[in-house]
Tab-separated table of C-alpha atoms in Angstrom:
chain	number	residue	atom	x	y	z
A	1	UNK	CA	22.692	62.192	54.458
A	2	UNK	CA	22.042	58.978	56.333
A	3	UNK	CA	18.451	58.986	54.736
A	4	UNK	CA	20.091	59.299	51.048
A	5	UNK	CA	21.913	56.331	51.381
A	6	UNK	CA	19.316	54.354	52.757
A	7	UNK	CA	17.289	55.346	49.779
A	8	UNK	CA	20.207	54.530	47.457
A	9	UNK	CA	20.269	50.900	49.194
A	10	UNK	CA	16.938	50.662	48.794
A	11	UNK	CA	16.577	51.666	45.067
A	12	UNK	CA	19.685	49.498	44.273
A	13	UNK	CA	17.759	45.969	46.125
A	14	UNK	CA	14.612	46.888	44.233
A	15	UNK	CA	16.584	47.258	41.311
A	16	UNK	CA	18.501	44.233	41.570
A	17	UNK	CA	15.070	41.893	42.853
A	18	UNK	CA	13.062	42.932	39.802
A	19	UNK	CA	16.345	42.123	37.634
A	20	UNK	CA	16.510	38.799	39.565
A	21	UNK	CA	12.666	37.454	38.265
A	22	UNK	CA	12.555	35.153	35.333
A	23	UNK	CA	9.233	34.211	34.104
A	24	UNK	CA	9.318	30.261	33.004
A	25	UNK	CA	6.246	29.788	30.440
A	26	UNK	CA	3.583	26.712	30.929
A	27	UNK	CA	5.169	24.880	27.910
A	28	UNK	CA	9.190	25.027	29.368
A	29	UNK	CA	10.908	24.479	32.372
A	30	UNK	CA	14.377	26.508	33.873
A	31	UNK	CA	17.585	24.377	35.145
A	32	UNK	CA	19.380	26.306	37.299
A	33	UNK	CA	22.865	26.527	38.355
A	34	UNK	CA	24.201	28.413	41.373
A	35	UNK	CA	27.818	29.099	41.423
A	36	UNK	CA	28.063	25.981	38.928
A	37	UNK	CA	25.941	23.534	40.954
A	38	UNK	CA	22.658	22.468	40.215
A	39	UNK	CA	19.712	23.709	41.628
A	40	UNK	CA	17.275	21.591	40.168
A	41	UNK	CA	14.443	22.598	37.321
A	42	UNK	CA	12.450	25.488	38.004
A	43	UNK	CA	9.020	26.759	37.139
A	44	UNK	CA	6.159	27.131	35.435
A	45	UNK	CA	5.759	30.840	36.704
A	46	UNK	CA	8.271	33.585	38.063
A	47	UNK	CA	11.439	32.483	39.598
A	48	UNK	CA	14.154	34.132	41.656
A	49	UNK	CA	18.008	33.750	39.436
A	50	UNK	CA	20.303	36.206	41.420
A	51	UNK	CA	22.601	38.277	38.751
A	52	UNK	CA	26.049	36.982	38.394
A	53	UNK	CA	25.247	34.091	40.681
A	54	UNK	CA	22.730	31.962	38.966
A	55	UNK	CA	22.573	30.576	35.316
A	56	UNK	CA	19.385	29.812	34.032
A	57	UNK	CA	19.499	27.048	30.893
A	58	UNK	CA	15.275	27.266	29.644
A	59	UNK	CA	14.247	23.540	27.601
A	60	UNK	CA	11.406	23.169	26.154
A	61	UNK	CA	8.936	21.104	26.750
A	62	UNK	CA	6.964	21.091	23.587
A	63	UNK	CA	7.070	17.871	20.713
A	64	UNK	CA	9.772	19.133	18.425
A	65	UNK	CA	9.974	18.560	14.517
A	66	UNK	CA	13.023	16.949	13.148
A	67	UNK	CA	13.441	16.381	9.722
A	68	UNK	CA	16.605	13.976	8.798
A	69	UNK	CA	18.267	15.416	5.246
A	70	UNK	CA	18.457	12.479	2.408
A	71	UNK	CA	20.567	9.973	3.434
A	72	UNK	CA	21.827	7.384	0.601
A	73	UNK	CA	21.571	3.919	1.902
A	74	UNK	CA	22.521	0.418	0.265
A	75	UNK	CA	19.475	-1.764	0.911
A	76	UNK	CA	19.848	-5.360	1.354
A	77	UNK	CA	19.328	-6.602	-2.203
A	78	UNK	CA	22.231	-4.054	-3.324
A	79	UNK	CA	19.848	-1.331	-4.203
A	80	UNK	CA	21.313	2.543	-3.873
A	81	UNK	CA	18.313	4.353	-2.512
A	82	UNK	CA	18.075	7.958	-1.126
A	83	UNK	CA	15.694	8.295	1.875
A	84	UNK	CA	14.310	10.929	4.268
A	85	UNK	CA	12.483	10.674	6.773
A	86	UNK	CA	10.897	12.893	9.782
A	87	UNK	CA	11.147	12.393	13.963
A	88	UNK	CA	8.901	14.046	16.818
A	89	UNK	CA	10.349	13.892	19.674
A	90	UNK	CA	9.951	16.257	23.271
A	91	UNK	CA	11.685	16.248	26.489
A	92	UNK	CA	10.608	14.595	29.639
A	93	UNK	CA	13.278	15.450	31.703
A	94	UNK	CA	14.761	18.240	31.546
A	95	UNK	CA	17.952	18.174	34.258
A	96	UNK	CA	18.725	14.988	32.046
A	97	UNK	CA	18.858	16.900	29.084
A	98	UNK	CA	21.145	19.348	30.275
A	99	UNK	CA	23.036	17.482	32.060
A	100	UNK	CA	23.900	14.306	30.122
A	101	UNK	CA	24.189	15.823	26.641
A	102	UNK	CA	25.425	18.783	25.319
A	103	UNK	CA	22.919	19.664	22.594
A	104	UNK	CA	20.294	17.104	23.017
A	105	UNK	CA	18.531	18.198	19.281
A	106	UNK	CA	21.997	18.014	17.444
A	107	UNK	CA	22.175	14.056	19.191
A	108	UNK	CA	18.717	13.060	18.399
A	109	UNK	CA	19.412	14.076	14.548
A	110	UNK	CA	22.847	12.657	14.529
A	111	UNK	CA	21.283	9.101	16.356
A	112	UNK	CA	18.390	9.532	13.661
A	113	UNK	CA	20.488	9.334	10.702
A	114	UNK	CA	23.146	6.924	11.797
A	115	UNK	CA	19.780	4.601	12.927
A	116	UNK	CA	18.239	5.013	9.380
A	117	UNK	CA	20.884	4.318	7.225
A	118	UNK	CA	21.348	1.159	9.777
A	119	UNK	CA	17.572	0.331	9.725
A	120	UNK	CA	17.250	0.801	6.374
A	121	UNK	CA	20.691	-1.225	4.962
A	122	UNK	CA	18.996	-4.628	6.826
A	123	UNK	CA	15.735	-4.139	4.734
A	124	UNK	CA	15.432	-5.449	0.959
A	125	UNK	CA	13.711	-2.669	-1.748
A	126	UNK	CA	10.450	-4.339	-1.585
A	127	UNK	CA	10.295	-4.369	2.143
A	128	UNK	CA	11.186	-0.450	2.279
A	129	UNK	CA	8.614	0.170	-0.340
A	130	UNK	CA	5.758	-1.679	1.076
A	131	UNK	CA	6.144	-2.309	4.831
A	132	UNK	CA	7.155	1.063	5.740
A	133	UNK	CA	5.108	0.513	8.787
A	134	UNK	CA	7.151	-2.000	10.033
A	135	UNK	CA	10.602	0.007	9.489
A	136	UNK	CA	8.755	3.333	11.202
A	137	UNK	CA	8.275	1.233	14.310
A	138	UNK	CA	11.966	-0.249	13.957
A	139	UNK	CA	13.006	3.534	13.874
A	140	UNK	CA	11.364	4.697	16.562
A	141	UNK	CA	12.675	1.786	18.975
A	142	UNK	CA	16.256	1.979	17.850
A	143	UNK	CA	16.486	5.845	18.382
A	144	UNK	CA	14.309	5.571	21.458
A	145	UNK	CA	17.013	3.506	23.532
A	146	UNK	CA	19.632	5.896	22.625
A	147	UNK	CA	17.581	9.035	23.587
A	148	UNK	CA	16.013	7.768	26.405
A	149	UNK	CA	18.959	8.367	29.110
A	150	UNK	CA	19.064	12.364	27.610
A	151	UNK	CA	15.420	12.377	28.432
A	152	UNK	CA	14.276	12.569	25.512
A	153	UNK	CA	11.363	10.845	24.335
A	154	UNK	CA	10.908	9.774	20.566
A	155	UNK	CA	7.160	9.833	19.818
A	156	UNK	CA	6.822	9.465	16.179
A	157	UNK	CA	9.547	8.372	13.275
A	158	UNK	CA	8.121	8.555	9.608
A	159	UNK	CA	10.327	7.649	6.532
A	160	UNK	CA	9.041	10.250	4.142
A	161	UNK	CA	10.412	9.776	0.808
A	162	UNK	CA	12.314	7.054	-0.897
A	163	UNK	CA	14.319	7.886	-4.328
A	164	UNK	CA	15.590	4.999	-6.386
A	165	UNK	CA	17.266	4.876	-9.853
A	166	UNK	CA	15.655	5.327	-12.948
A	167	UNK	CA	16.249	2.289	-14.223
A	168	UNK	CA	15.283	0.609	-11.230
A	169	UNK	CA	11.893	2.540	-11.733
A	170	UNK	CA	11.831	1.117	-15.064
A	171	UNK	CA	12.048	-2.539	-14.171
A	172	UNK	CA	9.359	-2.214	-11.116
A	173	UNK	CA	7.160	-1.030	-13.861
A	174	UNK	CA	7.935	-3.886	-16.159
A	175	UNK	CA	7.276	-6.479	-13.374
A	176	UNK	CA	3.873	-4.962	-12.571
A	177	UNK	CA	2.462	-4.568	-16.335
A	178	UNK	CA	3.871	-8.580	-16.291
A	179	UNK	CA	2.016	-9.052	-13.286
A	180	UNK	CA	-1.015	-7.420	-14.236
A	181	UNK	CA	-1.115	-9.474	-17.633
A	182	UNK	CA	-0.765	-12.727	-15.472
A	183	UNK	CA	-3.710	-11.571	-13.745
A	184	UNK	CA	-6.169	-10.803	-16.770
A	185	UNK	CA	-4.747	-14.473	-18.044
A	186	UNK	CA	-5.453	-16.437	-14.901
A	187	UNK	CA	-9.201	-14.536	-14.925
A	188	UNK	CA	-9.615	-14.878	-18.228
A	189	UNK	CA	-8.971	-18.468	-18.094
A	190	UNK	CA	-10.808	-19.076	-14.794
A	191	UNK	CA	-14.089	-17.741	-16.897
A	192	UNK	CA	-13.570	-20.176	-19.606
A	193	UNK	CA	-13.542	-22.929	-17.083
A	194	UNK	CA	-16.717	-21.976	-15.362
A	195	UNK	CA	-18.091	-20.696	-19.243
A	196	UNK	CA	-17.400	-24.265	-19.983
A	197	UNK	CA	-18.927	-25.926	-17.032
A	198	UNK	CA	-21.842	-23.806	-17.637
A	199	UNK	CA	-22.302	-25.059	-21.029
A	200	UNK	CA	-21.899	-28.293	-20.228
A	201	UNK	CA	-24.392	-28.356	-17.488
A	202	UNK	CA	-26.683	-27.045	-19.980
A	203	UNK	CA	-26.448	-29.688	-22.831
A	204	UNK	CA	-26.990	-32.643	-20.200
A	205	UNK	CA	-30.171	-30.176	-19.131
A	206	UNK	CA	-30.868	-30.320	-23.241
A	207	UNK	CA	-30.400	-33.667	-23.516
A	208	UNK	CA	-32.712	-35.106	-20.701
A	209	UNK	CA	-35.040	-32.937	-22.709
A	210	UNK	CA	-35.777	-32.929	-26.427
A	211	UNK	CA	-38.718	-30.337	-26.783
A	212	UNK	CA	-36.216	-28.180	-25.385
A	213	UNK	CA	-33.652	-28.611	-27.327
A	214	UNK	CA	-36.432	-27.874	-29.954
A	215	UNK	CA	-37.315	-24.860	-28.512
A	216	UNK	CA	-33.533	-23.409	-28.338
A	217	UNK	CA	-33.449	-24.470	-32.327
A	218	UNK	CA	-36.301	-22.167	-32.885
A	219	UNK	CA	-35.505	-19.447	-30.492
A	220	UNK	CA	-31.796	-19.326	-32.843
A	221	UNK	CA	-33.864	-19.548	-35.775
A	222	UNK	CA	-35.862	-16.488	-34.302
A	223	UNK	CA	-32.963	-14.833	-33.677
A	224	UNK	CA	-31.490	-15.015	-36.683
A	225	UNK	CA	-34.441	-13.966	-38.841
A	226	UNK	CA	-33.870	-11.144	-36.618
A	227	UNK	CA	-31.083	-9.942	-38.832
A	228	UNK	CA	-31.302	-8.940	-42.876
A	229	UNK	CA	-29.240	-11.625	-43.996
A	230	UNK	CA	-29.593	-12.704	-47.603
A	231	UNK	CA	-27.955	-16.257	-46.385
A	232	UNK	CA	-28.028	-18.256	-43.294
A	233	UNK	CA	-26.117	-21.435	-43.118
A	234	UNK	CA	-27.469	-23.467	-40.045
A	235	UNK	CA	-26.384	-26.152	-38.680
A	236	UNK	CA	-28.995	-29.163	-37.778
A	237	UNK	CA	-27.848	-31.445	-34.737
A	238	UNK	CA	-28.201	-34.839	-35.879
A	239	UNK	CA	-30.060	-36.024	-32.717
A	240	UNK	CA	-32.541	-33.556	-33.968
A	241	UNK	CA	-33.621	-34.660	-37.321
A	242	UNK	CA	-32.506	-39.072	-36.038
A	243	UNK	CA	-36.241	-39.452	-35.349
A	244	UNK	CA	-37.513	-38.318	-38.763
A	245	UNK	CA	-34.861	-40.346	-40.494
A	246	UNK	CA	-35.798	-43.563	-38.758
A	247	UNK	CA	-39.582	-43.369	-39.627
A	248	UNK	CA	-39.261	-42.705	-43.390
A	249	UNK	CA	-36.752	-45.741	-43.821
A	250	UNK	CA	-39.261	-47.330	-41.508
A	251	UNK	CA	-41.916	-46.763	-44.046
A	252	UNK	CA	-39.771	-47.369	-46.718
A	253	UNK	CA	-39.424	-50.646	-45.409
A	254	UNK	CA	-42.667	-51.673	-45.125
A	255	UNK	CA	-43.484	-50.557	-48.759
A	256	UNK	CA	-43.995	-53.667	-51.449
A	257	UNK	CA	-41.334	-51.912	-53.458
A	258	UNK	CA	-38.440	-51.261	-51.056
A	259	UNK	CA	-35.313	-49.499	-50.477
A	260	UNK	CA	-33.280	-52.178	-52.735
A	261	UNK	CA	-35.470	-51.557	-55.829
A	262	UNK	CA	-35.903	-48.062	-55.682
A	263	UNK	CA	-32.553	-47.814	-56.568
A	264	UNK	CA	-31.910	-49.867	-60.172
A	265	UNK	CA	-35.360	-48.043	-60.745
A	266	UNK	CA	-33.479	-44.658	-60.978
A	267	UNK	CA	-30.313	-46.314	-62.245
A	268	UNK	CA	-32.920	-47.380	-65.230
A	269	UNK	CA	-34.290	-44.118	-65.699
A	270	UNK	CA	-31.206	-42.663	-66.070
A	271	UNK	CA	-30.244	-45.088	-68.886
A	272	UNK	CA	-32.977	-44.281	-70.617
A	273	UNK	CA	-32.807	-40.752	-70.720
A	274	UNK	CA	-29.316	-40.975	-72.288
């Protein structure tokens, strides 16, 4: 009889060891409480909790995804905007973040939200639109010093999306077509100047030389003949033709019979023709 009780006792501690082992995985750690007092974090591996004595709270370990829901913020410039935005985070300590917060995800999105409208509401439209960078770090440091005595760690904070009004979208666009006609003007205008300093650089380089100038007449010339035109009307430079000028009124002059009696000449023809 003696022997069946001893094997009852025996059964009943093997029974109540095995119930007793917890296995705490690489990526998670166990805080333990015996008889409500802490027994400090437990694990990787099997540990010992004794039924109806021990509690055993498991955190993890492992970066955690948070995404914050759409929040609609007032920027700076008075500009409704809906924003979202996304937080890794992961636990360093774990006592801490059993111990000094209740649900340490529910506070890390809570802090997250509050901080982005807050972040956000100091920034104009432009500044959320094109310096996100510079918000993401604000972000990250804001919710950082309220996480950090929960033992929490915020690794990452990325505003995802940012919805404005449509009519808002419709006036950004306005500003950049305006912006991108200034641009083709102030090009377009900056090749005219250097068009026009090239040209001018190349009628000094004409001018020091008249055989090429004569040359670029006949090249045009060329060029032209090029084409079936019935007509061409040309114009002939006047420094161009000067030289010819000079040396028939030059022999003119020289003549017994000059320029002043060529004249009443034809003036007598004339008369007698009528």
């Amino acid at each position: 009889m003696t022997g069946v009780w001893v094997l009852v006792a025996a059964v009943v501690l093997l029974a109540l060891a095995i119930g007793s082992l917890r296995v705490v995985r690489e990526y998670e750690r166990g805080v333990a409480f015996r008889l409500g007092r802490l027994r400090g974090p437990l694990g990787p591996g099997v540990v010992l909790v004794l039924p109806g004595v021990d509690r055993l709270v498991r955190v993890q370990l492992r970066t955690v995804t948070l995404t914050i829901p759409p929040q609609e913020v007032i920027t700076r410039d008075n500009v409704t905007a809906r924003v979202n935005a996304v937080v890794l985070f992961r636990v360093v300590d774990p006592v801490k973040s059993v111990m000094t917060v209740e649900n340490y995800a529910v506070a890390t999105s809570q802090i997250a939200q509050t901080t982005l409208r807050s972040v956000v509401g100091r920034a104009d439209l432009d500044t959320l639109l094109a310096h996100r960078a510079d918000l993401n770090e604000d972000l990250a440091a804001s919710i950082a010093n309220q996480t950090q005595p929960w033992g929490v760690e915020v690794e990452v904070v990325e505003i995802k999306d940012v919805e404005i009004p449509e009519m808002m979208q419709r006036a950004m666009a306005r500003e950049a077509e305006a912006e991108r006609e200034r641009r083709a003007k102030v090009i377009s205008a900056r090749g005219e100047l250097q068009a026009s300093a090239e040209l001018r650089d190349a009628a000094i380089t004409l001018s020091e030389s008249p055989a090429s100038l004569q040359l670029r007449y006949l090249q045009t010339l060329l060029e032209l003949g090029a084409d079936q035109n019935s007509t061409v009307v040309f114009p002939i430079p006047v420094d161009l033709v000067r030289p010819f000028l000079e040396g028939g009124l030059r022999r003119r002059a020289d003549e017994p019979d000059g320029p002043a009696d060529a004249v009443p000449h034809i003036r007598r023809v004339r008369s007698d023709d009528q």
